[in-house]
Coordinates of C-alpha atoms in Angstrom, one line a residue:
M1027 CA 0.0 0.0 0.1
R1028 CA 1.1 3.4 -0.8
V1029 CA -0.1 6.0 1.5
Q1030 CA -2.0 9.3 -0.5
H1031 CA -4.3 10.2 2.1
R1032 CA -2.8 10.5 6.1
H1033 CA -5.2 11.6 9.2
I1034 CA -2.5 12.4 11.7
I1035 CA -4.5 13.1 14.9
Y1036 CA -1.7 14.7 17.6
I1037 CA -2.0 14.6 21.4
Q1038 CA 0.2 17.4 22.8
G1039 CA 2.2 16.5 26.0
Y1040 CA 2.0 18.9 29.4
D1041 CA 3.2 21.5 26.8
P1042 CA 1.6 25.4 27.4
R1043 CA 3.6 26.9 24.6
G1044 CA -0.1 26.1 22.5
L1045 CA -1.1 25.8 19.1
A1046 CA 0.2 29.1 17.9
Q1047 CA 3.3 28.3 18.8
Y1048 CA 3.3 24.7 18.0
Y1049 CA 2.0 25.8 14.6
R1050 CA 4.5 28.0 13.9
M1051 CA 7.2 25.1 14.7
F1052 CA 5.6 22.6 12.6
R1053 CA 5.7 24.8 9.6
T1054 CA 8.8 26.0 9.8
E1055 CA 10.2 22.7 10.7
L1056 CA 7.9 21.4 7.4
R1057 CA 10.1 23.5 5.4
K1058 CA 13.4 22.2 6.6
F1059 CA 12.0 18.3 5.9
S1060 CA 11.1 19.8 2.1
R1061 CA 14.9 21.4 1.6
L1062 CA 16.0 18.2 3.2
Y1063 CA 14.7 16.0 0.6
Q1064 CA 14.5 18.2 -2.1
L1065 CA 10.3 18.3 -1.8
Q1066 CA 7.4 20.5 -2.6
A1067 CA 4.9 20.8 1.2
T1068 CA 2.3 23.4 1.2
I1069 CA 0.5 23.5 4.5
S1070 CA -3.0 25.7 4.8
R1071 CA -3.8 27.8 7.8
P1072 CA -5.2 25.9 11.0
K1073 CA -9.2 25.7 11.3
V1074 CA -10.4 25.7 15.5
A1075 CA -13.1 23.4 15.8
A1076 CA -16.0 26.2 17.5
D1077 CA -14.8 24.8 21.3
D1078 CA -11.1 25.0 20.9
E1079 CA -10.5 22.1 21.5
I1080 CA -9.3 20.9 17.8
A1081 CA -7.2 22.7 15.8
S1082 CA -7.2 21.0 12.2
W1083 CA -4.6 21.9 9.2
T1084 CA -3.7 19.8 5.9
I1085 CA -0.1 19.5 4.4
D1086 CA 0.5 18.4 0.4
T1087 CA 3.4 17.1 -0.2
K1088 CA 5.0 16.1 -3.5
A1089 CA 7.9 14.2 -4.7
D1090 CA 9.2 12.9 -7.7
D1091 CA 7.0 10.0 -8.1
W1092 CA 4.2 10.1 -4.8
Q1093 CA 2.4 13.0 -3.6
T1094 CA 0.6 12.4 -0.1
R1095 CA -2.4 14.8 1.2
T1096 CA -2.0 15.0 4.9
A1097 CA -5.2 16.2 7.3
Y1098 CA -3.7 17.1 11.0
D1099 CA -5.6 17.4 14.1
F1100 CA -4.2 19.2 17.0
L1101 CA -5.9 18.5 20.4
R1102 CA -5.4 20.7 22.3
F1103 CA -4.9 21.4 26.5
E1104 CA -3.1 24.3 26.4
D1105 CA -5.8 26.0 28.5
F1106 CA -5.7 23.2 31.4
I1107 CA -1.6 24.0 31.4
Q1108 CA -1.4 27.7 31.2
Q1109 CA -4.4 27.9 34.3
D1110 CA -2.1 25.3 36.4
L1111 CA 1.2 27.7 35.8
A1112 CA -1.1 30.9 36.8
A1113 CA -1.9 28.8 40.4
P1114 CA 0.0 30.9 42.9
I1115 CA 3.6 30.4 43.3
W1116 CA 3.5 29.2 47.2
R1117 CA 0.5 26.7 46.7
T1118 CA 2.6 25.3 43.0
V1119 CA 5.8 24.9 46.0
F1120 CA 4.0 23.2 48.6
S1121 CA 1.7 20.7 46.9
A1122 CA 4.7 19.9 44.7
V1123 CA 7.1 19.1 47.1
W1124 CA 4.4 17.0 49.5
I1125 CA 3.6 15.1 46.6
Y1126 CA 7.4 14.4 46.1
W1127 CA 8.0 13.5 48.7
R1128 CA 4.8 11.0 49.3
L1129 CA 6.6 9.6 45.6
V1130 CA 9.9 9.1 47.5
F1131 CA 8.7 7.1 51.1
A1132 CA 5.9 5.0 48.7
G1133 CA 8.8 3.8 46.3
T1134 CA 8.1 5.3 43.5
I1135 CA 11.1 7.4 42.9
A1136 CA 13.3 3.9 43.4
R1137 CA 11.1 2.1 41.0
F1138 CA 11.9 5.6 38.5
G1139 CA 15.1 4.5 39.4
S1140 CA 15.2 0.9 38.1
A1141 CA 13.4 1.5 35.1
N1142 CA 15.4 4.7 34.0
W1143 CA 18.1 6.7 36.3
R1144 CA 18.2 9.4 34.0
F1145 CA 14.1 10.5 34.3
A1146 CA 14.4 9.9 38.0
T1147 CA 17.4 12.4 38.3
F1148 CA 15.5 14.5 35.5
I1149 CA 12.2 14.3 37.6
T1150 CA 14.4 15.3 41.4
Y1151 CA 16.1 18.2 39.6
P1152 CA 13.6 21.0 40.6
H1153 CA 13.5 20.5 43.9
L1154 CA 17.0 20.3 44.4
L1155 CA 17.2 23.6 42.8
L1156 CA 14.6 24.9 44.8
L1157 CA 16.7 23.5 47.6
L1158 CA 19.0 25.4 46.2
E1159 CA 17.3 28.2 46.3
A1160 CA 15.7 28.2 49.1
A1161 CA 18.6 28.3 51.0
C1162 CA 20.1 30.8 49.5
V1163 CA 17.4 33.1 50.5
A1164 CA 16.7 31.6 53.3
A1165 CA 20.5 32.8 54.2
V1166 CA 19.2 36.5 53.2
A1167 CA 16.3 36.1 55.6
F1168 CA 18.6 34.8 58.6
V1169 CA 21.1 38.0 57.8
F1170 CA 18.4 40.2 57.9
E1171 CA 17.1 38.9 60.7
K1172 CA 20.2 39.2 62.6
G1173 CA 20.8 43.1 61.7
L1174 CA 16.8 43.9 63.0
N1175 CA 18.4 42.2 66.1
A1176 CA 21.3 44.5 66.2
L1177 CA 19.2 47.7 66.0
G1178 CA 16.9 45.7 69.3
I1179 CA 14.2 44.8 67.5
P1180 CA 12.4 41.8 69.4
D1181 CA 12.8 38.1 68.2
I1182 CA 9.4 38.2 67.6
F1183 CA 9.1 41.1 64.7
S1184 CA 12.5 40.2 63.8
I1185 CA 11.7 36.3 63.0
T1186 CA 8.3 37.2 61.8
I1187 CA 9.4 40.2 59.0
A1188 CA 12.1 37.6 58.2
T1189 CA 9.9 34.4 57.1
A1190 CA 7.9 37.5 55.5
L1191 CA 10.7 38.2 53.5
F1192 CA 12.4 34.8 52.9
V1193 CA 8.4 34.1 51.5
A1194 CA 8.4 37.0 49.3
L1195 CA 11.7 37.1 48.3
L1196 CA 11.8 33.2 47.8
G1197 CA 8.5 33.6 45.2
I1198 CA 10.4 36.5 43.5
V1199 CA 13.4 34.2 42.5
L1200 CA 11.2 32.0 41.2
K1201 CA 9.5 33.8 39.1
Y1202 CA 12.2 35.9 37.5
T1203 CA 14.5 33.0 37.4
E1204 CA 11.8 30.7 35.7
N1205 CA 12.7 31.3 31.8
A1206 CA 16.4 29.5 32.9
T1207 CA 15.4 27.0 35.0
Y1208 CA 11.7 25.6 34.5
V1209 CA 11.5 24.8 37.9
L1210 CA 7.8 26.2 38.4
Y1211 CA 6.7 24.8 35.3
L1212 CA 8.2 21.0 36.3
L1213 CA 6.8 21.3 39.5
C1214 CA 3.5 21.8 37.9
D1215 CA 4.3 19.0 35.8
T1216 CA 4.5 17.1 39.1
I1217 CA 1.2 17.8 40.5
W1218 CA -0.7 17.4 37.1
T1219 CA 0.9 13.5 36.8
W1220 CA 0.0 13.0 40.7
E1221 CA -3.5 14.7 40.3
F1222 CA -4.0 12.6 36.7
S1223 CA -2.8 9.4 38.0
H1224 CA -5.5 9.7 41.2
R1225 CA -8.1 10.7 38.5
E1226 CA -8.4 14.2 40.8
R1227 CA -8.4 15.7 37.5
S1228 CA -12.3 15.6 35.9
E1229 CA -12.1 18.2 33.5
W1230 CA -9.1 16.2 31.7
D1231 CA -10.8 12.5 31.9
Q1232 CA -14.0 14.4 30.4
R1233 CA -11.8 16.1 27.4
I1234 CA -9.7 12.7 26.3
D1235 CA -13.2 11.6 26.3
R1236 CA -14.4 13.7 23.8
F1237 CA -11.2 13.3 22.2
A1238 CA -12.4 9.4 21.9
Q1239 CA -15.2 10.4 20.6
H1240 CA -13.9 12.0 18.0
L1241 CA -11.5 9.6 16.4
V1242 CA -14.5 7.1 15.9
K1243 CA -15.9 9.3 13.7
T1244 CA -13.3 10.7 12.5
A1245 CA -12.2 6.5 11.5
K1246 CA -15.7 6.5 9.7
R1247 CA -15.6 9.2 8.0
T1248 CA -12.5 9.7 6.6
D1249 CA -11.1 8.4 3.0
A1250 CA -7.8 8.0 4.4
E1251 CA -5.4 5.1 4.1
E1252 CA -4.0 5.6 7.5
I1253 CA -5.0 7.3 10.7
V1254 CA -1.4 8.0 12.8
I1255 CA -2.3 8.8 16.7
V1256 CA 0.5 10.5 17.5
G1257 CA 1.5 11.1 21.4
H1258 CA 4.7 12.4 22.6
S1259 CA 5.9 13.3 26.0
S1260 CA 3.0 13.3 28.1
G1261 CA 1.0 13.1 25.2
S1262 CA 2.1 9.0 25.1
F1263 CA -0.2 7.8 28.6
L1264 CA -3.0 10.6 27.0
S1265 CA -2.7 8.7 23.5
T1266 CA -3.4 5.2 24.6
E1267 CA -6.0 6.5 27.2
M1268 CA -7.6 8.0 24.0
L1269 CA -7.6 5.1 21.8
A1270 CA -8.5 2.7 24.9
R1271 CA -11.4 4.7 25.2
A1272 CA -12.3 4.9 21.5
L1273 CA -12.7 1.0 21.6
K1274 CA -15.0 0.6 24.0
L1275 CA -17.5 3.3 22.2
D1276 CA -16.2 1.1 18.9
P1277 CA -14.7 -2.2 19.5
A1278 CA -14.0 -2.7 15.8
L1279 CA -12.4 0.8 15.8
G1280 CA -10.0 -0.5 13.6
R1281 CA -11.5 -3.1 11.5
H1282 CA -14.1 -1.1 9.2
G1283 CA -12.0 1.8 8.1
P1284 CA -8.6 3.0 7.5
R1285 CA -5.1 1.4 9.5
I1286 CA -5.1 2.8 12.6
V1287 CA -1.6 3.2 14.2
L1288 CA -0.8 4.6 17.6
L1289 CA 2.9 6.2 17.5
T1290 CA 4.2 6.9 21.3
I1291 CA 7.7 9.2 21.0
G1292 CA 9.5 10.2 23.7
G1293 CA 7.0 8.4 26.4
N1294 CA 7.0 8.5 30.1
F1295 CA 4.3 5.8 30.9
P1296 CA 5.6 5.0 34.4
I1297 CA 4.7 8.1 35.4
V1298 CA 1.6 7.3 35.5
G1299 CA 1.6 3.5 35.5
Y1300 CA 3.4 2.9 38.8
H1301 CA 1.0 4.5 40.9
A1302 CA -1.0 1.9 42.6
V1303 CA -4.2 3.6 41.9
S1304 CA -3.6 3.3 38.4
K1305 CA -5.3 -0.1 37.9
Q1306 CA -7.4 1.2 35.2
F1307 CA -4.5 2.7 32.9
R1308 CA -2.5 -0.7 33.2
D1309 CA -5.4 -2.6 32.4
H1310 CA -5.9 -0.3 28.8
L1311 CA -1.8 -0.8 28.3
R1312 CA -3.1 -4.8 28.5
Q1313 CA -5.8 -4.2 25.9
L1314 CA -3.5 -2.8 23.9
A1315 CA -1.2 -4.8 24.3
I1316 CA -2.9 -7.6 22.6
E1317 CA -5.9 -5.8 20.3
P1318 CA -5.1 -7.3 16.8
S1319 CA -6.9 -4.5 14.6
I1320 CA -4.3 -1.7 16.1
D1321 CA -0.7 -1.1 15.7
W1322 CA 1.6 -0.2 18.4
I1323 CA 4.9 1.5 17.7
D1324 CA 7.1 3.6 20.8
C1325 CA 9.9 5.2 19.8
Q1326 CA 12.2 6.0 22.0
A1327 CA 15.8 7.6 22.5
R1328 CA 18.9 7.2 25.3
K1329 CA 20.3 11.1 24.7
D1330 CA 16.3 11.9 25.7
V1331 CA 16.6 12.7 29.8
M1332 CA 12.6 12.8 29.6
N1333 CA 11.6 9.5 28.5
F1334 CA 12.1 6.0 30.0
Y1335 CA 14.6 4.3 27.5
Q1336 CA 14.7 1.1 27.0
F1337 CA 11.6 0.6 28.9
D1338 CA 8.6 -1.8 28.4
P1339 CA 5.5 -0.2 28.5
I1340 CA 3.7 -3.7 29.3
T1341 CA 6.5 -6.3 30.9
G1342 CA 7.9 -3.1 32.8
H1343 CA 4.1 -2.0 34.3
G1344 CA 4.3 -6.4 35.5
I1345 CA 1.7 -7.1 32.5
D1346 CA 1.9 -10.4 31.4
V1347 CA -0.1 -11.3 28.3
G1348 CA 1.8 -14.3 26.8
A1349 CA 1.3 -15.6 23.5
A1350 CA -1.5 -13.0 22.8
R1351 CA 0.8 -9.9 23.2
R1352 CA 1.4 -7.8 19.8
N1353 CA 2.2 -4.4 21.2
P1354 CA 4.1 -2.5 21.6
K1355 CA 7.2 -2.4 18.9
I1356 CA 10.0 -0.8 20.6
V1357 CA 12.1 1.6 18.0
P1358 CA 15.1 3.0 19.4
V1359 CA 16.2 6.3 17.9
R1360 CA 19.6 7.6 17.9
F1361 CA 19.6 11.4 17.5
R1362 CA 23.3 11.5 16.7
D1363 CA 22.4 10.1 12.9
I1364 CA 19.9 12.5 12.8
I1365 CA 21.5 15.5 13.4
R1366 CA 24.6 17.0 11.7
P1367 CA 28.0 16.3 13.8
E1368 CA 28.8 19.9 13.9
H1369 CA 25.5 20.9 15.8
Y1370 CA 25.5 17.6 17.6
E1371 CA 27.3 18.2 20.1
K1372 CA 25.5 21.3 21.7
F1373 CA 22.4 19.6 20.7
R1374 CA 22.9 16.9 23.5
W1375 CA 23.2 19.3 26.2
Q1376 CA 19.6 21.3 25.6
F1377 CA 17.6 18.6 27.4
F1378 CA 14.3 20.1 25.7
R1379 CA 15.4 20.7 22.6
V1380 CA 16.3 17.1 22.6
H1381 CA 12.8 15.8 23.7
F1382 CA 11.4 18.1 21.0
Q1383 CA 13.4 16.3 18.3
F1384 CA 11.5 13.6 18.2
V1385 CA 8.5 16.2 16.2
M1386 CA 11.1 18.4 14.7
A1387 CA 12.8 17.9 11.0
N1388 CA 16.0 15.8 10.6
E1389 CA 18.9 17.5 9.6
L1390 CA 19.9 14.3 8.1
P1391 CA 17.9 11.5 6.2
N1392 CA 17.3 8.8 8.7
A1393 CA 14.5 6.2 8.4
Y1394 CA 13.3 7.8 11.5
D1395 CA 12.1 11.3 10.7
F1396 CA 8.8 12.6 12.1
F1397 CA 7.9 14.8 9.0
M1398 CA 8.4 11.7 6.4
I1399 CA 5.7 9.9 8.8
V1400 CA 3.1 12.6 9.1
C1401 CA 3.7 13.4 5.0
G1402 CA 5.8 10.5 2.9
P1403 CA 4.2 7.7 1.0
V1404 CA 5.4 4.8 3.6
P1405 CA 2.7 3.1 6.0
L1406 CA 4.1 3.5 9.0
S1407 CA 3.9 0.0 10.0
E1408 CA 6.1 -1.0 7.2
R1409 CA 8.5 2.4 7.7
M1410 CA 9.4 0.3 11.0
A1411 CA 9.7 -3.2 9.9
L1412 CA 11.4 -1.9 7.0
P1413 CA 13.5 1.1 7.6
D1414 CA 16.7 0.6 5.5
A1415 CA 14.0 -0.1 2.0
A1416 CA 11.8 3.3 4.2
L1417 CA 15.0 5.2 3.6
E1418 CA 16.0 4.7 -0.1
V1419 CA 12.1 5.7 -1.1
A1420 CA 13.2 8.4 -0.2
T1421 CA 16.7 9.3 -1.1
G1422 CA 17.5 6.2 -3.4
D1423 CA 17.5 6.9 -7.3
S1424 CA 14.7 4.9 -9.3
V1425 CA 15.6 1.2 -9.5
A1426 CA 16.8 1.5 -5.9
R1427 CA 13.2 3.5 -5.1
D1428 CA 11.6 0.6 -7.3
R1429 CA 13.2 -2.5 -5.5
A1430 CA 12.4 -0.6 -2.0
W1431 CA 8.8 -0.3 -3.0
K1432 CA 8.8 -4.3 -4.2
S1433 CA 9.9 -4.9 -0.5
I1434 CA 7.7 -2.8 1.3
E1435 CA 4.6 -3.8 -0.9
A1436 CA 5.4 -7.6 -0.1
A1437 CA 5.5 -6.7 3.3
T1438 CA 2.6 -5.1 3.4
S1439 CA 0.3 -7.9 1.5
A1440 CA 2.2 -10.8 3.8
A1441 CA 1.1 -8.6 7.2
D1442 CA -2.4 -8.2 5.6
L1443 CA -3.2 -11.9 4.5
S1444 CA -1.6 -12.4 7.9
K1445 CA -4.7 -10.4 9.8
L1446 CA -7.0 -12.7 8.1
E1447 CA -9.4 -15.4 9.6
P1448 CA -8.1 -19.2 9.0
S1449 CA -10.8 -19.5 6.4
A1450 CA -9.8 -16.5 4.7
R1451 CA -6.4 -17.2 4.6
R1452 CA -7.1 -21.1 2.6
S1453 CA -10.1 -19.6 0.6
G1454 CA -8.0 -17.3 -0.9

């Protein structure tokens, strides 16, 4: 199968930047993608649904011997995230510290460390920086309090004034260093993840339910050959939730329309799944692990400290489905292979930049290329199963492209045949 029409449903993670900034980034990266592969790609302006929850645009891509049209849905949560970030600083700090130490005493942080020490370090980073900033501010408040004592101010008043100074000064330091440290953003992320895991954020659940309905309607109405659900970062577990709920609405979701593929990239499933109360989430993972009508691909990168590299979302949660398991296919991504050598040394230390490389244009052609996944003619499952052939379709000469397409089409035919019932295989 050569994809001519694809529908992407993109679920953002805990990212407050929202539609405007994401669309600008997408458009800029699309231009880079076009230059890298010498393609023509045009993008429409986004159209926002009446409820402001979904924005959509289209991309038309044309090469010498193929062209595609992509419908792109951007599912939005930035209004919730911006509300979280607007909370009083003292409330954010108190709540996040309280939750972090509950995670420590419950052994959850230790489990994070066992699964991926880089992520455990990352989630601890804002608390260490908060402690450092609080110590510096406390030192200033202490000196100020001693100065008041030297002036003859009674302890009850000097301590009260110094305490007020500490609180005010710490808030100022956190606010005005945020663009450099991201401490408040990361603390809000910790709070949200805890509350979402404990089902304390009903507005998130209600919106995910509406997105599940959108997926079901899209699968029934679209003429696309392939629907790709993309969950980046925290969008990884949000996308599995949406898909599992869509399957409850329509158990035949992946059987009566276009092929449906779930793509999770830079995922961090344990931050929800490792909570004892998250049984429903683990049940949803179990369901997707054995669902025969859905393909699930999970891409991970060692250099990304914000994902769980070499973590199996199924066995890592203690889920055993035996021989019935078919998902996910875990695909390692080497960013060193897609970033130019002269840029890589600087790139590798920009942790947020590394994390977002999953959804940005490559600097070098590679089998993993987000914009080829979105705009290219090779179906996603076959792209991941035959990465060399998929790359030849994008970069090879005419002979190499023909050879690559024969490999891909043979694999597609075999996969389609294997999905048929035994009686259908015998008769066909």
